[in-house]
Every structure is written in C-alpha cells, then in structure tokens.
Tab-separated table of C-alpha atoms in Angstrom:
chain	number	residue	atom	x	y	z
N	2	UNK	CA	75.543	-4.094	-37.224
N	3	UNK	CA	74.439	-1.378	-34.935
N	4	UNK	CA	72.676	-2.120	-31.671
N	5	UNK	CA	69.241	-2.435	-32.008
N	6	UNK	CA	67.023	0.404	-30.417
N	7	UNK	CA	63.684	-1.186	-29.477
N	8	UNK	CA	60.553	0.747	-28.736
N	9	UNK	CA	57.556	-0.961	-26.785
N	10	UNK	CA	53.889	0.164	-27.353
N	11	UNK	CA	51.613	-1.737	-24.958
N	12	UNK	CA	52.993	-3.107	-21.769
N	13	UNK	CA	50.681	-5.943	-21.034
N	14	UNK	CA	51.919	-9.651	-20.525
N	15	UNK	CA	53.651	-9.810	-24.047
N	16	UNK	CA	54.869	-6.274	-23.835
N	17	UNK	CA	56.587	-6.639	-20.389
N	18	UNK	CA	58.179	-9.942	-21.537
N	19	UNK	CA	59.535	-8.528	-24.492
N	20	UNK	CA	61.204	-5.856	-22.209
N	21	UNK	CA	62.552	-8.374	-19.997
N	22	UNK	CA	63.930	-10.656	-22.673
N	23	UNK	CA	65.209	-7.497	-24.427
N	24	UNK	CA	67.333	-6.388	-21.153
N	25	UNK	CA	68.713	-10.237	-21.134
N	26	UNK	CA	69.960	-10.033	-24.586
N	27	UNK	CA	71.308	-6.418	-24.136
N	28	UNK	CA	68.875	-5.099	-26.703
N	29	UNK	CA	68.627	-1.202	-25.781
N	30	UNK	CA	65.108	-0.398	-24.966
N	31	UNK	CA	64.451	3.372	-25.806
N	32	UNK	CA	60.786	3.878	-24.976
N	33	UNK	CA	57.859	2.357	-23.623
N	34	UNK	CA	54.121	3.474	-24.434
N	35	UNK	CA	51.182	2.326	-22.271
N	36	UNK	CA	48.176	4.438	-20.770
N	37	UNK	CA	48.904	3.028	-17.493
N	38	UNK	CA	50.792	5.265	-14.543
N	39	UNK	CA	54.769	4.646	-14.583
N	40	UNK	CA	54.677	3.671	-11.191
N	41	UNK	CA	52.280	1.136	-11.802
N	42	UNK	CA	54.238	0.130	-14.968
N	43	UNK	CA	57.240	-0.564	-12.857
N	44	UNK	CA	55.380	-2.902	-10.329
N	45	UNK	CA	54.164	-4.962	-12.831
N	46	UNK	CA	57.480	-5.218	-14.591
N	47	UNK	CA	59.071	-6.172	-11.282
N	48	UNK	CA	56.838	-8.747	-10.098
N	49	UNK	CA	55.232	-11.332	-12.057
N	50	UNK	CA	53.204	-14.429	-10.750
N	51	UNK	CA	54.301	-16.644	-13.588
N	52	UNK	CA	57.702	-15.841	-14.572
N	53	UNK	CA	59.160	-14.407	-10.977
N	54	UNK	CA	60.706	-11.309	-10.200
N	55	UNK	CA	62.439	-9.337	-12.537
N	56	UNK	CA	66.464	-10.040	-12.415
N	57	UNK	CA	67.534	-6.342	-12.160
N	58	UNK	CA	67.012	-3.029	-10.444
N	59	UNK	CA	63.783	-0.694	-11.483
N	60	UNK	CA	63.104	2.584	-9.988
N	61	UNK	CA	61.162	5.566	-11.356
N	62	UNK	CA	62.717	8.930	-11.751
N	63	UNK	CA	60.724	12.129	-12.719
N	64	UNK	CA	58.273	9.871	-14.976
N	65	UNK	CA	60.969	7.652	-16.475
N	66	UNK	CA	61.511	4.076	-15.858
N	67	UNK	CA	64.833	3.569	-14.608
N	68	UNK	CA	65.997	-0.061	-15.360
N	69	UNK	CA	69.997	-1.294	-14.138
N	70	UNK	CA	70.592	2.490	-13.952
N	71	UNK	CA	69.415	3.497	-17.412
N	72	UNK	CA	66.484	5.870	-17.968
N	73	UNK	CA	63.885	4.754	-20.507
N	74	UNK	CA	61.090	7.385	-21.862
N	75	UNK	CA	57.522	6.396	-20.822
N	76	UNK	CA	54.669	7.802	-22.822
N	77	UNK	CA	51.040	7.471	-22.274
N	78	UNK	CA	49.524	8.135	-25.947
N	79	UNK	CA	46.611	6.747	-27.325
N	80	UNK	CA	47.719	7.453	-30.841
N	81	UNK	CA	50.586	6.185	-31.980
N	82	UNK	CA	51.124	8.872	-34.274
N	83	UNK	CA	52.102	11.219	-31.488
N	84	UNK	CA	54.944	8.949	-30.132
N	85	UNK	CA	57.611	10.910	-31.595
N	86	UNK	CA	59.934	7.808	-31.920
N	87	UNK	CA	62.318	9.734	-33.805
N	88	UNK	CA	63.374	11.877	-30.587
N	89	UNK	CA	64.445	8.608	-29.068
N	90	UNK	CA	66.166	7.032	-32.278
N	91	UNK	CA	63.833	4.189	-32.249
N	92	UNK	CA	64.558	1.601	-34.937
N	93	UNK	CA	62.068	-0.869	-34.466
N	94	UNK	CA	58.753	-0.866	-32.290
N	95	UNK	CA	57.164	-3.793	-30.874
N	96	UNK	CA	53.259	-3.207	-30.904
N	97	UNK	CA	51.980	-5.459	-28.075
N	98	UNK	CA	48.747	-4.019	-27.787
N	99	UNK	CA	46.682	-6.357	-29.941
N	100	UNK	CA	44.787	-3.311	-31.262
N	101	UNK	CA	47.305	-1.536	-33.995
N	102	UNK	CA	47.235	-4.962	-36.401
N	103	UNK	CA	46.572	-3.645	-39.644
N	104	UNK	CA	48.940	-2.138	-42.110
N	105	UNK	CA	47.289	1.152	-42.038
N	106	UNK	CA	47.323	1.405	-38.327
N	107	UNK	CA	50.951	-0.161	-37.656
N	108	UNK	CA	52.023	2.546	-40.122
N	109	UNK	CA	51.201	5.157	-37.593
N	110	UNK	CA	54.725	4.148	-35.690
N	111	UNK	CA	56.270	4.735	-39.075
N	112	UNK	CA	54.665	8.124	-39.347
N	113	UNK	CA	55.801	9.170	-35.580
N	114	UNK	CA	59.450	8.403	-36.779
N	115	UNK	CA	60.160	4.851	-36.060
N	116	UNK	CA	61.966	2.796	-38.810
N	117	UNK	CA	60.370	-0.531	-38.776
N	118	UNK	CA	57.223	-2.350	-36.573
N	119	UNK	CA	56.908	-6.033	-35.443
N	120	UNK	CA	53.144	-6.496	-34.556
N	121	UNK	CA	52.429	-9.166	-31.864
N	122	UNK	CA	49.623	-10.425	-33.021
N	123	UNK	CA	48.154	-12.346	-36.404
N	124	UNK	CA	47.064	-9.761	-38.946
N	125	UNK	CA	44.698	-9.914	-42.253
N	126	UNK	CA	46.872	-7.717	-44.426
N	127	UNK	CA	50.457	-7.341	-42.480
N	128	UNK	CA	52.931	-10.288	-43.807
N	129	UNK	CA	53.354	-12.789	-40.925
N	130	UNK	CA	56.644	-14.475	-40.064
N	131	UNK	CA	57.315	-17.634	-38.164
N	132	UNK	CA	60.704	-18.402	-36.848
N	133	UNK	CA	61.961	-21.574	-38.486
N	134	UNK	CA	59.263	-21.763	-40.977
N	135	UNK	CA	59.435	-18.471	-43.334
N	136	UNK	CA	61.608	-16.084	-41.345
N	137	UNK	CA	64.338	-16.140	-44.244
N	138	UNK	CA	61.960	-14.861	-46.298
N	139	UNK	CA	61.820	-11.376	-44.820
N	140	UNK	CA	63.044	-8.458	-47.072
N	141	UNK	CA	64.954	-5.161	-46.128
N	142	UNK	CA	61.980	-3.405	-47.999
N	143	UNK	CA	59.350	-4.633	-45.276
N	144	UNK	CA	59.031	-2.069	-42.832
N	145	UNK	CA	55.757	-3.479	-41.038
N	146	UNK	CA	55.739	-7.591	-40.107
N	147	UNK	CA	53.356	-9.638	-37.829
N	148	UNK	CA	54.600	-12.392	-35.593
N	149	UNK	CA	51.584	-13.919	-36.120
N	150	UNK	CA	49.921	-15.826	-33.141
N	151	UNK	CA	51.921	-17.747	-30.383
N	152	UNK	CA	49.794	-20.654	-31.050
N	153	UNK	CA	50.783	-20.651	-35.159
N	154	UNK	CA	54.164	-20.192	-33.839
N	155	UNK	CA	54.106	-23.562	-32.247
N	156	UNK	CA	51.912	-25.344	-34.968
N	157	UNK	CA	53.465	-24.091	-38.086
N	158	UNK	CA	57.277	-25.635	-37.380
N	159	UNK	CA	55.388	-28.877	-36.576
N	160	UNK	CA	53.659	-28.813	-39.749
N	161	UNK	CA	56.709	-28.144	-41.604
N	162	UNK	CA	58.284	-30.987	-40.339
N	163	UNK	CA	55.732	-33.181	-41.030
N	164	UNK	CA	55.264	-31.710	-44.691
N	165	UNK	CA	59.045	-31.823	-45.506
N	166	UNK	CA	59.456	-35.178	-44.584
N	167	UNK	CA	55.971	-37.043	-45.355
N	168	UNK	CA	53.811	-34.564	-47.025
N	169	UNK	CA	50.779	-33.154	-44.869
N	170	UNK	CA	47.822	-34.275	-46.547
N	171	UNK	CA	45.297	-33.088	-43.968
N	172	UNK	CA	45.213	-32.111	-40.508
N	173	UNK	CA	43.117	-30.961	-37.523
N	174	UNK	CA	44.680	-29.229	-34.457
N	175	UNK	CA	43.438	-28.868	-31.127
N	176	UNK	CA	45.381	-26.052	-28.847
N	177	UNK	CA	44.703	-26.881	-24.976
N	178	UNK	CA	45.321	-22.868	-23.997
N	179	UNK	CA	46.094	-21.294	-21.003
N	180	UNK	CA	43.952	-18.408	-19.723
N	181	UNK	CA	44.543	-14.989	-21.247
N	182	UNK	CA	43.737	-11.430	-20.292
N	183	UNK	CA	40.554	-11.173	-22.257
N	184	UNK	CA	38.962	-13.843	-20.265
N	185	UNK	CA	36.911	-13.465	-16.985
N	186	UNK	CA	37.352	-14.634	-13.682
N	187	UNK	CA	33.783	-14.858	-12.850
N	188	UNK	CA	30.649	-15.426	-15.274
N	189	UNK	CA	30.102	-12.412	-17.343
N	190	UNK	CA	28.956	-10.711	-20.699
N	191	UNK	CA	31.836	-11.382	-23.735
N	192	UNK	CA	31.959	-9.651	-26.789
N	193	UNK	CA	33.270	-12.480	-28.457
N	194	UNK	CA	30.645	-15.213	-27.605
N	195	UNK	CA	28.702	-16.435	-24.702
N	196	UNK	CA	31.238	-19.294	-23.834
N	197	UNK	CA	34.162	-16.782	-23.492
N	198	UNK	CA	32.229	-15.049	-21.000
N	199	UNK	CA	32.425	-17.835	-18.420
N	200	UNK	CA	34.884	-18.028	-15.443
N	201	UNK	CA	38.180	-18.741	-16.390
N	202	UNK	CA	38.753	-20.366	-13.350
N	203	UNK	CA	36.703	-23.266	-13.143
N	204	UNK	CA	36.081	-23.969	-16.815
N	205	UNK	CA	37.346	-25.540	-19.796
N	206	UNK	CA	36.108	-23.453	-22.586
N	207	UNK	CA	35.838	-24.226	-26.001
N	208	UNK	CA	36.783	-21.555	-28.258
N	209	UNK	CA	37.643	-20.762	-31.957
N	210	UNK	CA	40.946	-20.080	-33.294
N	211	UNK	CA	42.437	-18.960	-36.320
N	212	UNK	CA	45.933	-20.445	-35.949
N	213	UNK	CA	45.651	-23.280	-37.810
N	214	UNK	CA	44.253	-21.695	-41.099
N	215	UNK	CA	47.050	-19.097	-40.624
N	216	UNK	CA	49.679	-21.638	-41.093
N	217	UNK	CA	48.227	-21.636	-44.834
N	218	UNK	CA	49.776	-17.956	-44.877
N	219	UNK	CA	53.101	-18.736	-43.533
N	220	UNK	CA	53.482	-22.061	-45.782
N	221	UNK	CA	51.321	-21.374	-48.588
N	222	UNK	CA	51.533	-25.064	-50.082
N	223	UNK	CA	49.568	-25.996	-46.853
N	224	UNK	CA	46.662	-23.317	-47.020
N	225	UNK	CA	43.491	-25.215	-46.905
N	226	UNK	CA	45.056	-28.501	-45.295
N	227	UNK	CA	44.508	-27.321	-41.574
N	228	UNK	CA	41.903	-26.087	-39.298
N	229	UNK	CA	41.389	-26.390	-35.287
N	230	UNK	CA	40.011	-25.100	-32.307
N	231	UNK	CA	41.052	-24.332	-28.699
N	232	UNK	CA	39.957	-25.213	-25.432
N	233	UNK	CA	40.817	-22.939	-22.862
N	234	UNK	CA	41.548	-24.100	-19.267
N	235	UNK	CA	42.344	-23.159	-15.918
N	236	UNK	CA	46.146	-22.644	-15.912
N	237	UNK	CA	48.003	-19.423	-16.087
N	238	UNK	CA	50.213	-20.160	-18.790
N	239	UNK	CA	51.986	-22.744	-20.925
N	240	UNK	CA	49.751	-24.142	-23.836
N	241	UNK	CA	49.996	-27.614	-26.166
N	242	UNK	CA	49.328	-28.145	-29.521
N	243	UNK	CA	47.569	-31.511	-30.284
N	244	UNK	CA	48.142	-32.005	-34.124
N	245	UNK	CA	46.203	-34.921	-35.706
N	246	UNK	CA	47.134	-35.579	-39.205
N	247	UNK	CA	47.094	-37.740	-42.311
N	248	UNK	CA	50.385	-37.932	-44.069
N	249	UNK	CA	50.887	-38.377	-47.582
N	250	UNK	CA	53.576	-41.022	-47.673
N	251	UNK	CA	53.190	-44.314	-45.649
N	252	UNK	CA	55.781	-43.584	-42.366
N	253	UNK	CA	56.000	-44.843	-38.922
N	254	UNK	CA	56.049	-43.049	-35.581
N	255	UNK	CA	59.504	-44.057	-35.158
N	256	UNK	CA	60.336	-42.111	-38.345
N	257	UNK	CA	58.527	-39.336	-37.332
N	258	UNK	CA	60.014	-38.958	-33.936
N	259	UNK	CA	63.363	-39.299	-35.766
N	260	UNK	CA	62.546	-36.313	-38.113
N	261	UNK	CA	61.558	-33.849	-35.143
N	262	UNK	CA	64.335	-34.650	-33.152
N	263	UNK	CA	66.763	-34.203	-36.293
N	264	UNK	CA	65.202	-30.789	-36.788
N	265	UNK	CA	65.491	-29.653	-33.112
N	266	UNK	CA	69.178	-30.396	-33.637
N	267	UNK	CA	69.730	-28.801	-37.063
N	268	UNK	CA	67.476	-26.234	-38.815
N	269	UNK	CA	65.202	-25.455	-35.867
N	270	UNK	CA	67.677	-25.577	-33.144
N	271	UNK	CA	66.362	-23.170	-30.532
N	272	UNK	CA	63.155	-22.708	-32.133
N	273	UNK	CA	61.945	-26.395	-31.898
N	274	UNK	CA	62.734	-28.794	-28.836
N	275	UNK	CA	62.831	-32.596	-28.394
N	276	UNK	CA	61.837	-34.499	-25.176
N	277	UNK	CA	61.145	-38.107	-24.166
N	278	UNK	CA	60.937	-37.085	-20.661
N	279	UNK	CA	57.444	-37.250	-18.528
N	280	UNK	CA	56.924	-33.810	-18.953
N	281	UNK	CA	53.992	-31.509	-18.079
N	282	UNK	CA	52.783	-27.941	-18.612
N	283	UNK	CA	54.673	-26.210	-15.613
N	284	UNK	CA	57.990	-27.663	-16.833
N	285	UNK	CA	57.919	-25.400	-19.644
N	286	UNK	CA	57.231	-22.225	-17.887
N	287	UNK	CA	59.742	-19.656	-19.054
N	288	UNK	CA	61.016	-21.727	-21.882
N	289	UNK	CA	62.599	-19.772	-24.813
N	290	UNK	CA	61.707	-22.598	-27.690
N	291	UNK	CA	58.355	-21.907	-29.482
N	292	UNK	CA	57.498	-25.526	-29.699
N	293	UNK	CA	58.826	-28.678	-27.958
N	294	UNK	CA	58.268	-31.816	-29.426
N	295	UNK	CA	56.560	-34.281	-26.918
N	296	UNK	CA	57.944	-37.856	-28.330
N	297	UNK	CA	56.313	-39.628	-25.340
N	298	UNK	CA	52.780	-37.973	-25.891
N	299	UNK	CA	52.870	-38.945	-29.686
N	300	UNK	CA	50.606	-41.940	-31.097
N	301	UNK	CA	50.143	-44.006	-34.389
N	302	UNK	CA	46.776	-45.149	-35.846
N	303	UNK	CA	48.225	-46.592	-39.096
N	304	UNK	CA	50.685	-45.860	-41.287
N	305	UNK	CA	49.479	-42.391	-42.395
N	306	UNK	CA	47.306	-41.263	-39.608
N	307	UNK	CA	49.276	-39.726	-36.159
N	308	UNK	CA	48.987	-37.324	-33.488
N	309	UNK	CA	51.404	-35.196	-32.524
N	310	UNK	CA	52.073	-32.984	-29.665
N	311	UNK	CA	54.017	-29.546	-29.024
N	312	UNK	CA	54.274	-27.634	-25.912
N	313	UNK	CA	54.696	-23.743	-25.959
N	314	UNK	CA	55.167	-20.900	-23.433
N	315	UNK	CA	52.534	-19.141	-25.175
N	316	UNK	CA	53.840	-15.863	-23.160
N	317	UNK	CA	57.698	-16.128	-22.952
N	318	UNK	CA	58.375	-17.974	-25.942
N	319	UNK	CA	56.302	-16.074	-28.315
N	320	UNK	CA	57.861	-12.722	-26.836
N	321	UNK	CA	61.548	-14.611	-27.621
N	322	UNK	CA	60.393	-15.294	-31.169
N	323	UNK	CA	59.147	-11.851	-31.655
N	324	UNK	CA	62.439	-10.427	-30.683
N	325	UNK	CA	63.968	-12.579	-33.002
N	326	UNK	CA	62.211	-11.222	-35.859
N	327	UNK	CA	63.051	-7.604	-34.796
N	328	UNK	CA	66.555	-8.652	-34.796
N	329	UNK	CA	66.411	-9.981	-38.404
N	330	UNK	CA	64.472	-6.888	-39.781
N	331	UNK	CA	67.316	-4.601	-38.032
N	332	UNK	CA	70.170	-6.683	-39.617
N	333	UNK	CA	68.593	-6.063	-43.380
C-alpha cells in the first residue's frame, strides 16, 4: 500500500492535533487550508496549552509551512472547490472545519481533486463510523465518511460491549465535557441557546448533545434505546461518559468489569482501555484510546441496572481515531 498523503481543511483544535499525530505516524501531510495567516498557524502548531510543545522543528518559508525540513502547502480558501488538491496529490482530506458536514459540501474536496474525505463531525447524511464499532463496514466505494463526534466515539464502544455481552435494553448518558472553542469566556449571547452563552470559566453548563442518539446510526439495533445530555465544565480537555444502563440479561458488576477488560485486551485493543487505578481527568491528557473504562467508578443497583464510566481525551484521542479511519479508507 502506498503512503497516505493527507490534506487538512481547518486548522483548529482537531486539525492541529490530526497534523501532530500524522507527523508521529509518518503520514505525509501535503496541504493545510485555513483562513489564518501562515505565521499564526505555525505558532499555534508549535505551542499548545494542553498537549505541550510540538516535538519537531517548525518554520515558515515563502508562505509554506516547513516541518522537520519538509515543505507543506498552505492555502486560505473559503470555498474547498478552489483547493486544487490534485496539485499536491492528496489522497484523503481530513475536514476539520465543522462546516462542510453534508455529502454535498464535503464533496467539494472531491471536486477539487481529492480522492476521499473524512469529516471530523457528526452528519445527518454522511455515513458515520466509529473505531471498534463499525469500522470494518467501510467500503472501498465510499468516498466520504464521518468520524461522528468525540462523545459518540467513547460511548458507542461502551454500548457495544454491554449489548454484545448482556443485551442493552435502554440507557441514559451524561457526558461531563471539557470546554470547547464555541464557548465564551465571559457571559454573552449564544446562537445555540441562552445557557451556552454563559462564562465557561466559572460555570457548569447543561447542554444538549446528539451523541447518544447517534449510537443508533453506528449500531442500528440500539436505535431508540439511548439518549443523553451534556454538562460543560471549566476544564481545558478530557471528558467522561457516565452511562446508566438497564441490561436484558441478569448479570453482576464483576461480570461487566470482566467484559470490558476482555474487550480492551482483544477486539478493542488500542481503542478501549481499562483501569482500576484512582484516576482523574488530567491523567488522560493526550491519551490515544478513545474510551478508558473506569472500573473503580462503576456501580450496581441491581442485577439489571448499572452505571459505567469511560474517560476520553475529546481532542487527541478523537484525532487519532480520525486518522485510523483515514488509513482504513486509504487501504481499500
């Protein structure tokens, strides 16, 4: 298989971390598109308040980003149809803008010469895939896919383990979610809803999320069995899924822990982790597994009713899984 040549559209939190991980994995990044000037992009790539300094050399030369001696094309096009991805032989585009998340708009990259696209956001009409859940269903004929949301990436593997082993009758999810770029540091108006405009620095903010319902898109048999909400909290990174489930079969917390441990060591190795340590959120900064089951935090009410907990780096692990999907697409 030829080496994957990756283009990145949108150089925000996810775009930059996709870039960092691509360099680590020796994936060739051939182009970056963002409306910010290249010197500013280089600065944001070099220094990161959460994940630390970039491990390598970053320079700017003649409008190009030069990373570890390799020159990378940088453009500032609002319309992806003008990106001419064929000129840099881009195989797959990671669209990390959060804007082009329909089949029609994501296809702009194909029109511009790219072969395939992975979108870093859930979508209403783009097929969604989650590593460890339905990634084996990706077909060679699919040119555009979505990596769903970071929360769905954590929740769906948890739901799958429960359903595969004990049957998932119904469940409610709460994600205690770190702040994101859409939030405000001081109170102000929000397009989404009144509460979302309140200061992210000093508030726990209830918010809606489609992450739980989206599990039904990647595990169709669970459609309608899960829903949930979010609490945005004043932390910079790392979130946690709190999933309360009713199982179809009678079981025990011991058996549930065993099922998660087995999954983490076998079919979900590298995707799901398992820990019995006394961990907190900061222990998972830059974690590459998208869900780490916290055995010590799980509780049982009765033989069919349980609360389970999974940690996830909503920035880094999500970016890693997006790249894994890109590699799968490239191999088909």
